[in-house]
CSV table of C-alpha atoms and ligand atoms in Angstrom, one decimal:
chain,number,residue,atom,x,y,z
A,1,UNK,CA,-52.2,76.9,53.9
A,2,UNK,CA,-55.0,74.3,54.6
A,3,UNK,CA,-57.2,74.1,57.6
A,4,UNK,CA,-58.2,70.5,57.8
A,5,UNK,CA,-61.4,71.3,59.6
A,6,UNK,CA,-62.5,74.7,57.9
A,7,UNK,CA,-60.9,74.2,54.5
A,8,UNK,CA,-60.9,77.9,54.4
A,9,UNK,CA,-58.5,80.6,53.6
A,10,UNK,CA,-60.1,83.5,55.1
A,11,UNK,CA,-58.8,85.1,58.4
A,12,UNK,CA,-61.3,84.1,61.0
A,13,UNK,CA,-58.8,85.3,63.8
A,14,UNK,CA,-58.7,88.9,63.0
A,15,UNK,CA,-59.8,90.5,66.4
A,16,UNK,CA,-60.3,87.3,68.0
A,17,UNK,CA,-58.6,88.3,71.1
A,18,UNK,CA,-61.0,91.4,71.6
A,19,UNK,CA,-64.2,89.3,71.4
A,20,UNK,CA,-65.5,87.7,74.8
A,21,UNK,CA,-65.3,84.2,75.8
A,22,UNK,CA,-68.6,83.0,74.4
A,23,UNK,CA,-67.9,84.8,71.0
A,24,UNK,CA,-64.6,83.1,70.7
A,25,UNK,CA,-66.2,79.6,71.4
A,26,UNK,CA,-68.9,80.5,68.8
A,27,UNK,CA,-66.3,81.4,66.2
A,28,UNK,CA,-64.5,77.8,67.0
A,29,UNK,CA,-67.9,76.2,66.5
A,30,UNK,CA,-68.9,78.2,63.4
A,31,UNK,CA,-65.6,77.2,61.8
A,32,UNK,CA,-65.8,73.6,62.7
A,33,UNK,CA,-62.6,73.9,64.8
A,34,UNK,CA,-64.5,72.4,67.7
A,35,UNK,CA,-67.6,69.9,67.7
A,36,UNK,CA,-70.9,70.8,69.5
A,37,UNK,CA,-70.1,68.1,72.1
A,38,UNK,CA,-66.8,69.9,73.2
A,39,UNK,CA,-68.1,73.5,72.4
A,40,UNK,CA,-70.7,72.7,75.1
A,41,UNK,CA,-68.0,71.7,77.5
A,42,UNK,CA,-66.4,75.0,77.0
A,43,UNK,CA,-69.6,77.1,77.1
A,44,UNK,CA,-70.6,75.5,80.4
A,45,UNK,CA,-67.1,75.4,81.7
A,46,UNK,CA,-67.4,71.7,82.5
A,47,UNK,CA,-64.3,70.6,84.3
A,48,UNK,CA,-62.8,67.3,85.9
A,49,UNK,CA,-65.4,66.1,88.3
A,50,UNK,CA,-64.4,65.7,92.1
A,51,UNK,CA,-65.4,62.0,91.7
A,52,UNK,CA,-62.7,61.5,88.9
A,53,UNK,CA,-60.3,63.7,90.5
A,54,UNK,CA,-60.5,61.6,93.7
A,55,UNK,CA,-59.9,58.6,91.8
A,56,UNK,CA,-56.8,60.1,89.9
A,57,UNK,CA,-54.7,61.0,92.8
A,58,UNK,CA,-54.7,60.7,96.7
A,59,UNK,CA,-56.2,62.5,99.7
A,60,UNK,CA,-58.3,64.6,97.1
A,61,UNK,CA,-60.0,67.8,98.4
A,62,UNK,CA,-61.1,69.4,95.2
A,63,UNK,CA,-59.7,70.3,91.8
A,64,UNK,CA,-57.5,73.4,90.6
A,65,UNK,CA,-58.5,75.7,87.7
A,66,UNK,CA,-56.1,77.5,85.3
A,67,UNK,CA,-57.1,79.6,82.3
A,68,UNK,CA,-57.2,77.9,79.0
A,69,UNK,CA,-56.8,79.8,75.8
A,70,UNK,CA,-56.2,79.5,72.2
A,71,UNK,CA,-53.1,80.4,70.0
A,72,UNK,CA,-54.3,80.6,66.4
A,73,UNK,CA,-52.2,80.7,63.1
A,74,UNK,CA,-50.0,77.8,63.7
A,75,UNK,CA,-49.1,76.0,60.3
A,76,UNK,CA,-47.3,72.9,60.8
A,77,UNK,CA,-46.3,70.7,58.0
A,78,UNK,CA,-48.7,72.7,55.8
A,79,UNK,CA,-51.7,72.2,58.3
A,80,UNK,CA,-53.2,74.8,60.1
A,81,UNK,CA,-53.7,74.5,63.8
A,82,UNK,CA,-55.4,76.5,66.6
A,83,UNK,CA,-53.5,75.4,69.7
A,84,UNK,CA,-55.1,75.1,73.1
A,85,UNK,CA,-52.7,76.4,76.0
A,86,UNK,CA,-53.1,76.4,79.7
A,87,UNK,CA,-51.2,79.1,81.7
A,88,UNK,CA,-51.6,81.4,84.3
A,89,UNK,CA,-49.1,83.9,82.8
A,90,UNK,CA,-50.3,87.0,81.0
A,91,UNK,CA,-48.8,87.6,77.5
A,92,UNK,CA,-47.6,84.0,76.8
A,93,UNK,CA,-50.7,83.2,74.6
A,94,UNK,CA,-50.7,86.7,72.9
A,95,UNK,CA,-46.8,86.3,72.2
A,96,UNK,CA,-47.3,82.8,70.9
A,97,UNK,CA,-50.2,83.9,68.7
A,98,UNK,CA,-48.2,86.9,67.4
A,99,UNK,CA,-45.2,84.8,66.4
A,100,UNK,CA,-47.3,82.1,64.6
A,101,UNK,CA,-49.0,84.8,62.6
A,102,UNK,CA,-45.8,86.3,61.6
A,103,UNK,CA,-44.1,83.0,60.9
A,104,UNK,CA,-47.3,81.6,59.1
A,105,UNK,CA,-46.7,84.4,56.4
A,106,UNK,CA,-43.4,82.7,55.5
A,107,UNK,CA,-45.0,79.1,55.4
A,108,UNK,CA,-45.2,78.2,59.1
A,109,UNK,CA,-43.2,75.3,60.9
A,110,UNK,CA,-41.6,72.1,59.2
A,111,UNK,CA,-41.5,69.2,61.7
A,112,UNK,CA,-39.2,66.2,61.5
A,113,UNK,CA,-39.5,63.3,63.8
A,114,UNK,CA,-36.9,60.5,63.3
A,115,UNK,CA,-38.2,58.2,66.0
A,116,UNK,CA,-40.6,57.8,68.7
A,117,UNK,CA,-39.2,55.3,71.1
A,118,UNK,CA,-38.6,55.2,75.0
A,119,UNK,CA,-35.6,54.1,77.1
A,120,UNK,CA,-35.7,52.5,80.3
A,121,UNK,CA,-32.8,51.2,82.4
A,122,UNK,CA,-31.9,48.7,85.1
A,123,UNK,CA,-28.9,49.5,87.2
A,124,UNK,CA,-26.9,46.5,88.4
A,125,UNK,CA,-24.1,46.3,91.1
A,126,UNK,CA,-21.9,43.9,93.1
A,127,UNK,CA,-21.3,42.0,89.7
A,128,UNK,CA,-18.5,39.5,90.0
A,129,UNK,CA,-17.1,40.0,86.5
A,130,UNK,CA,-18.3,43.2,84.7
A,131,UNK,CA,-16.9,42.4,81.3
A,132,UNK,CA,-18.2,38.6,81.2
A,133,UNK,CA,-21.8,40.1,82.5
A,134,UNK,CA,-21.9,42.5,79.8
A,135,UNK,CA,-21.1,39.8,77.1
A,136,UNK,CA,-23.6,37.4,78.6
A,137,UNK,CA,-26.4,40.1,78.6
A,138,UNK,CA,-25.9,40.8,74.8
A,139,UNK,CA,-25.6,36.9,74.1
A,140,UNK,CA,-29.1,36.5,75.8
A,141,UNK,CA,-30.5,39.7,74.3
A,142,UNK,CA,-33.3,37.8,72.4
A,143,UNK,CA,-34.4,36.1,75.7
A,144,UNK,CA,-34.3,39.6,77.7
A,145,UNK,CA,-36.5,41.2,74.8
A,146,UNK,CA,-38.8,38.2,75.0
A,147,UNK,CA,-39.5,38.5,78.6
A,148,UNK,CA,-39.9,42.1,78.5
A,149,UNK,CA,-42.7,41.8,75.7
A,150,UNK,CA,-44.3,39.0,77.7
A,151,UNK,CA,-44.4,41.3,80.6
A,152,UNK,CA,-46.6,43.8,78.6
A,153,UNK,CA,-48.3,41.8,75.9
A,154,UNK,CA,-51.0,44.5,75.0
A,155,UNK,CA,-48.3,46.9,73.5
A,156,UNK,CA,-47.0,44.1,71.4
A,157,UNK,CA,-50.5,43.5,70.3
A,158,UNK,CA,-50.8,47.1,69.2
A,159,UNK,CA,-47.7,46.6,67.1
A,160,UNK,CA,-45.0,48.0,69.6
A,161,UNK,CA,-42.9,46.5,72.2
A,162,UNK,CA,-39.2,45.9,73.2
A,163,UNK,CA,-36.8,46.3,70.6
A,164,UNK,CA,-33.3,46.7,71.7
A,165,UNK,CA,-31.0,46.5,74.7
A,166,UNK,CA,-27.8,48.2,75.1
A,167,UNK,CA,-25.2,47.8,78.0
A,168,UNK,CA,-22.7,50.3,79.6
A,169,UNK,CA,-20.3,50.1,82.5
A,170,UNK,CA,-20.2,53.2,84.7
A,171,UNK,CA,-17.4,53.5,87.2
A,172,UNK,CA,-16.7,56.4,89.7
A,173,UNK,CA,-14.3,56.0,92.5
A,174,UNK,CA,-15.1,52.5,94.0
A,175,UNK,CA,-18.5,52.4,92.8
A,176,UNK,CA,-19.6,50.6,89.6
A,177,UNK,CA,-22.9,49.9,87.9
A,178,UNK,CA,-23.6,47.8,84.8
A,179,UNK,CA,-26.5,49.6,83.2
A,180,UNK,CA,-28.9,47.9,80.7
A,181,UNK,CA,-30.8,50.1,78.6
A,182,UNK,CA,-34.0,48.9,77.0
A,183,UNK,CA,-35.6,50.6,74.2
A,184,UNK,CA,-39.3,50.0,73.3
A,185,UNK,CA,-41.8,51.3,71.0
A,186,UNK,CA,-44.7,52.4,73.1
A,187,UNK,CA,-47.0,53.6,70.2
A,188,UNK,CA,-49.3,56.2,71.2
A,189,UNK,CA,-48.6,56.0,75.0
A,190,UNK,CA,-46.2,58.2,76.9
A,191,UNK,CA,-44.7,54.7,78.0
A,192,UNK,CA,-43.8,55.1,81.5
A,193,UNK,CA,-46.0,52.1,82.7
A,194,UNK,CA,-45.0,50.1,79.8
A,195,UNK,CA,-41.3,50.6,80.3
A,196,UNK,CA,-41.3,50.2,84.0
A,197,UNK,CA,-43.4,46.9,83.9
A,198,UNK,CA,-40.9,45.7,81.3
A,199,UNK,CA,-38.0,46.6,83.1
A,200,UNK,CA,-39.3,44.9,86.4
A,201,UNK,CA,-40.1,42.0,84.3
A,202,UNK,CA,-36.5,41.5,83.1
A,203,UNK,CA,-34.8,42.5,86.4
A,204,UNK,CA,-34.7,38.8,87.9
A,205,UNK,CA,-33.3,37.4,84.6
A,206,UNK,CA,-30.7,40.3,84.5
A,207,UNK,CA,-29.6,39.5,88.1
A,208,UNK,CA,-29.1,35.8,87.3
A,209,UNK,CA,-27.2,36.4,84.1
A,210,UNK,CA,-24.9,38.8,85.6
A,211,UNK,CA,-24.6,37.2,89.3
A,212,UNK,CA,-25.4,40.8,90.6
A,213,UNK,CA,-28.1,42.7,92.2
A,214,UNK,CA,-30.4,45.4,90.5
A,215,UNK,CA,-30.5,48.7,92.3
A,216,UNK,CA,-33.5,50.0,90.5
A,217,UNK,CA,-35.5,49.5,87.1
A,218,UNK,CA,-37.0,52.7,85.8
A,219,UNK,CA,-37.9,54.5,82.6
A,220,UNK,CA,-35.6,57.4,81.5
A,221,UNK,CA,-37.1,60.9,80.8
A,222,UNK,CA,-34.0,61.7,78.9
A,223,UNK,CA,-36.0,60.6,75.7
A,224,UNK,CA,-33.4,61.1,73.2
A,225,UNK,CA,-35.1,58.4,70.9
A,226,UNK,CA,-38.0,60.7,70.7
A,227,UNK,CA,-36.4,63.8,69.3
A,228,UNK,CA,-38.5,66.2,67.4
A,229,UNK,CA,-37.1,69.2,65.3
A,230,UNK,CA,-39.1,72.1,64.3
A,231,UNK,CA,-37.7,74.8,61.9
A,232,UNK,CA,-39.1,77.8,60.5
A,233,UNK,CA,-38.0,80.8,58.2
A,234,UNK,CA,-39.1,84.3,58.9
A,235,UNK,CA,-39.0,86.7,55.9
A,236,UNK,CA,-38.0,89.9,57.6
A,237,UNK,CA,-38.7,92.0,54.4
A,238,UNK,CA,-42.4,91.4,55.1
A,239,UNK,CA,-42.0,92.8,58.6
A,240,UNK,CA,-42.4,96.6,58.4
A,241,UNK,CA,-41.8,99.5,56.1
A,242,UNK,CA,-38.7,100.2,57.8
A,243,UNK,CA,-36.7,97.5,56.4
A,244,UNK,CA,-33.1,98.6,57.9
A,245,UNK,CA,-34.9,98.5,61.3
A,246,UNK,CA,-36.6,94.9,60.7
A,247,UNK,CA,-33.2,93.4,59.4
A,248,UNK,CA,-31.3,94.9,62.5
A,249,UNK,CA,-34.0,93.1,64.8
A,250,UNK,CA,-33.3,89.9,62.7
A,251,UNK,CA,-29.6,90.1,63.3
A,252,UNK,CA,-30.0,90.7,66.9
A,253,UNK,CA,-32.2,87.6,67.2
A,254,UNK,CA,-29.4,85.7,65.8
A,255,UNK,CA,-27.0,87.4,68.4
A,256,UNK,CA,-29.5,86.7,71.2
A,257,UNK,CA,-29.5,82.9,70.2
A,258,UNK,CA,-25.5,83.0,70.3
A,259,UNK,CA,-25.8,84.7,73.7
A,260,UNK,CA,-27.9,82.0,75.1
A,261,UNK,CA,-25.2,79.4,74.3
A,262,UNK,CA,-22.6,81.5,76.1
A,263,UNK,CA,-24.2,82.5,79.4
A,264,UNK,CA,-25.9,80.2,81.7
A,265,UNK,CA,-27.9,83.0,83.4
A,266,UNK,CA,-29.4,84.0,79.9
A,267,UNK,CA,-29.7,80.1,78.7
A,268,UNK,CA,-32.0,79.4,81.8
A,269,UNK,CA,-34.3,82.3,81.1
A,270,UNK,CA,-34.1,81.7,77.3
A,271,UNK,CA,-35.3,78.0,77.9
A,272,UNK,CA,-37.8,79.2,80.4
A,273,UNK,CA,-39.4,81.3,77.7
A,274,UNK,CA,-39.5,78.3,75.4
A,275,UNK,CA,-41.1,76.1,78.0
A,276,UNK,CA,-43.8,78.9,78.7
A,277,UNK,CA,-45.3,77.7,75.3
A,278,UNK,CA,-44.5,74.0,75.6
A,279,UNK,CA,-45.7,73.4,79.2
A,280,UNK,CA,-49.0,75.4,78.3
A,281,UNK,CA,-49.8,72.8,75.5
A,282,UNK,CA,-48.5,69.8,77.5
A,283,UNK,CA,-50.8,70.7,80.3
A,284,UNK,CA,-53.7,71.5,78.0
A,285,UNK,CA,-53.3,68.0,76.4
A,286,UNK,CA,-53.2,66.1,79.7
A,287,UNK,CA,-49.5,65.2,79.4
A,288,UNK,CA,-46.9,64.9,82.1
A,289,UNK,CA,-45.1,68.3,81.9
A,290,UNK,CA,-42.5,67.4,84.7
A,291,UNK,CA,-41.1,64.6,82.3
A,292,UNK,CA,-41.0,67.0,79.4
A,293,UNK,CA,-39.1,69.7,81.3
A,294,UNK,CA,-36.7,67.2,82.7
A,295,UNK,CA,-36.0,65.7,79.4
A,296,UNK,CA,-35.7,69.3,77.7
A,297,UNK,CA,-33.4,70.9,80.4
A,298,UNK,CA,-31.2,67.6,80.2
A,299,UNK,CA,-31.1,68.0,76.5
A,300,UNK,CA,-30.0,71.6,77.0
A,301,UNK,CA,-26.8,70.4,78.6
A,302,UNK,CA,-26.0,67.6,76.0
A,303,UNK,CA,-23.0,69.1,74.9
A,304,UNK,CA,-21.5,69.4,78.3
A,305,UNK,CA,-22.8,72.9,79.0
A,306,UNK,CA,-26.2,74.2,79.7
A,307,UNK,CA,-27.2,76.3,76.7
A,308,UNK,CA,-30.2,77.9,75.0
A,309,UNK,CA,-32.2,75.2,73.2
A,310,UNK,CA,-33.1,77.3,69.9
A,311,UNK,CA,-30.9,78.3,67.1
A,312,UNK,CA,-31.5,81.4,65.2
A,313,UNK,CA,-29.5,82.3,62.1
A,314,UNK,CA,-30.1,85.4,59.7
A,315,UNK,CA,-29.3,84.9,56.2
A,316,UNK,CA,-28.6,88.6,55.3
A,317,UNK,CA,-28.4,88.0,51.5
A,318,UNK,CA,-31.9,86.7,51.3
A,319,UNK,CA,-33.2,88.5,54.6
A,320,UNK,CA,-34.4,85.4,56.0
A,321,UNK,CA,-34.2,84.5,59.7
A,322,UNK,CA,-34.0,80.7,60.2
A,323,UNK,CA,-35.1,79.1,63.5
A,324,UNK,CA,-34.6,75.8,64.8
A,325,UNK,CA,-35.7,73.9,67.9
A,326,UNK,CA,-34.9,70.1,68.8
A,327,UNK,CA,-36.3,68.6,71.9
A,328,UNK,CA,-37.2,65.3,73.2
A,329,UNK,CA,-41.0,65.3,73.1
A,330,UNK,CA,-42.4,61.9,74.2
A,331,UNK,CA,-46.1,63.1,74.6
A,332,UNK,CA,-48.9,60.7,74.3
A,333,UNK,CA,-52.3,60.9,72.7
A,334,UNK,CA,-53.8,58.1,74.9
A,335,UNK,CA,-53.6,57.1,78.6
A,336,UNK,CA,-52.9,58.9,81.6
A,337,UNK,CA,-55.4,61.6,82.5
A,338,UNK,CA,-56.0,62.2,78.7
A,339,UNK,CA,-59.3,60.2,78.5
A,340,UNK,CA,-60.5,61.5,81.9
A,341,UNK,CA,-60.4,65.1,81.9
A,342,UNK,CA,-63.1,66.8,79.9
A,343,UNK,CA,-61.0,69.9,79.0
A,344,UNK,CA,-58.1,67.7,77.9
A,345,UNK,CA,-60.6,65.9,75.6
A,346,UNK,CA,-61.8,69.3,74.3
A,347,UNK,CA,-58.1,70.4,73.5
A,348,UNK,CA,-57.7,67.2,71.6
A,349,UNK,CA,-60.8,67.9,69.7
A,350,UNK,CA,-59.6,71.6,68.9
A,351,UNK,CA,-56.4,70.1,67.5
A,352,UNK,CA,-58.4,67.7,65.3
A,353,UNK,CA,-57.4,64.4,67.6
A,354,UNK,CA,-53.6,64.5,66.6
A,355,UNK,CA,-51.6,61.3,67.1
A,356,UNK,CA,-48.7,61.4,69.5
A,357,UNK,CA,-46.2,62.4,66.8
A,358,UNK,CA,-48.2,65.1,65.3
A,359,UNK,CA,-48.9,66.5,68.7
A,360,UNK,CA,-45.2,66.5,69.4
A,361,UNK,CA,-44.5,68.4,66.4
A,362,UNK,CA,-47.1,71.0,67.3
A,363,UNK,CA,-45.8,71.4,70.8
A,364,UNK,CA,-42.0,71.9,69.5
A,365,UNK,CA,-43.3,74.5,67.0
A,366,UNK,CA,-45.0,76.3,69.8
A,367,UNK,CA,-41.7,76.4,71.8
A,368,UNK,CA,-39.9,77.8,68.7
A,369,UNK,CA,-42.8,80.4,68.2
A,370,UNK,CA,-42.6,81.4,72.0
A,371,UNK,CA,-38.8,81.8,71.9
A,372,UNK,CA,-39.1,84.1,68.7
A,373,UNK,CA,-41.8,86.5,70.1
A,374,UNK,CA,-39.7,86.8,73.5
A,375,UNK,CA,-36.5,87.6,71.7
A,376,UNK,CA,-38.1,89.8,69.2
A,377,UNK,CA,-39.5,91.9,72.1
A,378,UNK,CA,-36.2,91.6,74.1
A,379,UNK,CA,-33.9,92.9,71.6
A,380,UNK,CA,-36.3,95.7,70.4
A,381,UNK,CA,-38.9,97.4,72.5
A,382,UNK,CA,-37.9,95.4,75.6
A,383,UNK,CA,-40.1,92.7,77.3
A,384,UNK,CA,-42.0,95.1,79.7
A,385,UNK,CA,-43.9,97.0,76.9
A,386,UNK,CA,-46.0,94.0,75.5
A,387,UNK,CA,-45.9,91.8,78.8
A,388,UNK,CA,-46.8,94.4,81.2
A,389,UNK,CA,-49.7,95.7,79.0
A,390,UNK,CA,-51.1,92.3,79.5
A,391,UNK,CA,-50.0,92.0,83.1
A,392,UNK,CA,-52.0,95.1,84.0
A,393,UNK,CA,-55.1,93.1,83.7
A,394,UNK,CA,-54.1,90.8,86.4
A,395,UNK,CA,-53.0,93.6,88.6
A,396,UNK,CA,-56.5,95.2,88.3
A,397,UNK,CA,-58.1,91.9,89.4
A,398,UNK,CA,-55.8,91.5,92.1
A,399,UNK,CA,-56.4,95.0,93.3
A,400,UNK,CA,-60.1,94.0,93.4
A,401,UNK,CA,-61.6,95.6,90.4
A,402,UNK,CA,-64.7,94.0,89.2
A,403,UNK,CA,-66.5,94.1,85.7
A,404,UNK,CA,-66.2,97.2,83.8
A,405,UNK,CA,-63.8,98.6,86.6
A,406,UNK,CA,-61.0,96.2,85.0
A,407,UNK,CA,-60.9,98.0,81.8
A,408,UNK,CA,-60.8,101.5,83.4
A,409,UNK,CA,-58.0,100.4,85.9
A,410,UNK,CA,-56.0,98.8,82.9
A,411,UNK,CA,-56.2,101.9,80.9
A,412,UNK,CA,-55.3,104.3,83.8
A,413,UNK,CA,-52.5,101.9,84.9
A,414,UNK,CA,-50.8,101.9,81.3
A,415,UNK,CA,-50.9,105.7,81.3
A,416,UNK,CA,-48.5,105.7,84.5
A,417,UNK,CA,-45.0,104.6,84.5
A,418,UNK,CA,-45.3,102.2,87.4
A,419,UNK,CA,-47.5,99.2,86.4
A,420,UNK,CA,-47.6,97.7,89.9
A,421,UNK,CA,-50.3,96.5,92.4
A,422,UNK,CA,-49.9,99.4,94.7
A,423,UNK,CA,-50.9,101.8,91.7
A,424,UNK,CA,-53.8,99.7,90.7
A,425,UNK,CA,-55.1,99.8,94.1
A,426,UNK,CA,-54.7,103.5,94.2
A,427,UNK,CA,-56.4,104.0,90.9
A,428,UNK,CA,-59.3,101.7,92.0
A,429,UNK,CA,-59.7,103.8,95.0
A,430,UNK,CA,-59.7,106.9,92.9
A,431,UNK,CA,-62.5,105.5,90.6
A,432,UNK,CA,-64.8,104.4,93.6
A,433,UNK,CA,-64.4,107.8,95.3
A,434,UNK,CA,-65.8,109.6,92.4
B,1,LIG,P1,-48.1,93.8,69.4
B,1,LIG,O1,-47.4,94.1,68.3
B,1,LIG,O2,-48.8,94.8,70.0
B,1,LIG,O3,-49.5,93.0,68.9
B,1,LIG,O4,-47.6,92.7,70.3
B,1,LIG,P2,-50.6,93.4,67.7
B,1,LIG,O5,-51.5,94.2,68.5
B,1,LIG,O6,-49.9,94.1,66.5
B,1,LIG,O7,-51.0,92.0,67.4
B,1,LIG,C1,-50.5,91.0,66.5
B,1,LIG,C2,-50.9,89.7,66.9
B,1,LIG,O8,-50.6,89.4,68.3
B,1,LIG,C3,-52.6,89.6,67.0
B,1,LIG,O9,-53.0,89.2,65.7
B,1,LIG,C4,-52.8,88.3,67.9
B,1,LIG,O10,-52.4,87.2,67.3
B,1,LIG,C5,-51.7,88.5,69.0
B,1,LIG,P3,-54.5,89.6,65.3
B,1,LIG,O11,-55.4,89.1,66.3
B,1,LIG,O12,-54.6,91.1,65.2
B,1,LIG,O13,-54.7,88.9,64.0
B,1,LIG,N1,-52.0,89.4,70.0
B,1,LIG,C6,-52.9,88.9,71.1
B,1,LIG,N2,-53.4,87.8,71.3
B,1,LIG,C7,-54.2,87.6,72.4
B,1,LIG,N3,-54.4,88.6,73.1
B,1,LIG,C8,-53.8,89.7,73.1
B,1,LIG,C9,-53.0,90.1,72.0
B,1,LIG,N4,-52.2,91.0,71.6
B,1,LIG,C10,-51.7,90.6,70.3
B,1,LIG,N5,-54.0,90.7,74.0
B,1,LIG,C11,-47.3,91.3,72.0
B,1,LIG,C12,-48.1,92.5,71.5
B,1,LIG,C13,-47.6,91.0,73.5
B,1,LIG,C14,-47.8,90.0,71.2
B,1,LIG,C15,-45.7,91.3,71.8
B,1,LIG,O14,-45.3,92.6,72.5
B,1,LIG,C16,-45.0,90.3,72.3
B,1,LIG,O15,-44.9,89.2,71.7
B,1,LIG,N6,-44.3,90.4,73.4
B,1,LIG,C17,-43.5,89.4,74.1
B,1,LIG,C18,-44.3,89.0,75.4
B,1,LIG,C19,-43.7,87.6,75.8
B,1,LIG,O16,-42.8,87.0,75.4
B,1,LIG,N7,-44.4,87.2,76.9
B,1,LIG,C20,-44.0,85.9,77.5
B,1,LIG,C21,-43.8,86.0,79.1
B,1,LIG,S1,-42.4,86.9,79.5
B,1,LIG,C22,-41.5,85.6,80.0
B,1,LIG,O17,-41.6,85.2,81.2
B,1,LIG,C23,-40.4,85.0,79.2
B,1,LIG,C24,-39.0,85.7,79.0
B,1,LIG,O18,-38.4,86.0,80.1
B,1,LIG,C25,-38.3,84.6,78.1
B,1,LIG,C26,-37.0,85.1,77.6
B,1,LIG,O19,-36.3,85.9,78.3
B,1,LIG,O20,-36.5,84.7,76.5
B,1,LIG,C27,-39.2,87.0,78.1
């Protein structure tokens, strides 16, 4: 295991979650995981300014804060990362760190990225002869690609640009479309603006070639040319002294993975758990989480049935549980809000400024880790034990507990069998009346 910044082998994370916020930032700073410019941002909790926010979106009246945390222990392709995560949900970051720590004992995650291209489409209708139109588009492919590239010359200058077109005829009842799919290499960008500009650029030519009308020209978030696969192996013999119990959990995780392919009610929650982690990193890195969610859920139905996105198989002979997650992950390392939001820049600094592909690999690995932690809890202790322990803190705050009252309310709440806001309020009342 090699940490690119610390170069250290020692476990600097032990007890990290028990420290206070400034102590945690100090650990990041002392171990060169964050540079002073960005640790200052965290220490002073510098956020997006209203001036910048007002330029980013419309009718601005303020900014909206969410908790930012760190999930350490991530080893991805032999490099160690501490992953910034933004989430309002208790236990997500704890679960992710827990899984990453266990998985790091078996070597961490291996990521494969075959491609990093974006697809967009122009839908044409009212075409006099669909077959001839299709033939003519393919004959004029080079001209279409040239015009696409002329519409967005800066991406060509950066070594990317429009690369291919494919054509399909879609027919349902009396409605037919001829769809032209354009594939482009968008380098480090997410690519929406690049693709949309190119597609609008080629629209008039496509109308003139086909004699039809363009209904729309738009990027697709079904980014199947940006698939990322993360795999991991978990050596269950390292898990506990009770080997039989550990193997039983591994077998049940395999069953849970199969169950998520069979039942849509489970598949939806299974995938929600995966996106607990994925969204948290996508948001922390200033990327478009709606695009990533839409692409992920569409990919979950690629075989015609909405299914759980991960696969876990238990190799009983070698006591190894193998996990795999493949997802479209067209995240960017530049563009959008990435350069504007100081917290996003800080997240990139903590991750050692990864390029788009590296970031995509980290994010898919986080999804796999998150799913592992949830499944392990679900098939053993149940989710409430770990989750509610951490949820108790939110309940105490919600009840109005302040400063040292929070710990007392949490402790007393966990002693009861009813971890709910009503109980938290009663406990707080009791403490204050003493
Ligand atoms: P534990 O065994 O009590 O943990 O598990 P531990 O005290 O032995 O600590 C082990 C490591 O976990 C620590 O390492 C930390 O990395 C991490 P160390 O620091 O000692 O080197 N850890 C924490 N990190 C930050 N803050 C903490 C903390 N505690 C442990 N407070 C744990 C406790 C919560 C991790 C475990 O019970 C768990 O993973 N539960 C699953 C919780 C979960 O999945 N939550 C997600 C939200 S629930 C949901 O919405 C999704 C779901 O519906 C999806 C689905 O159905 O698939 C479940």
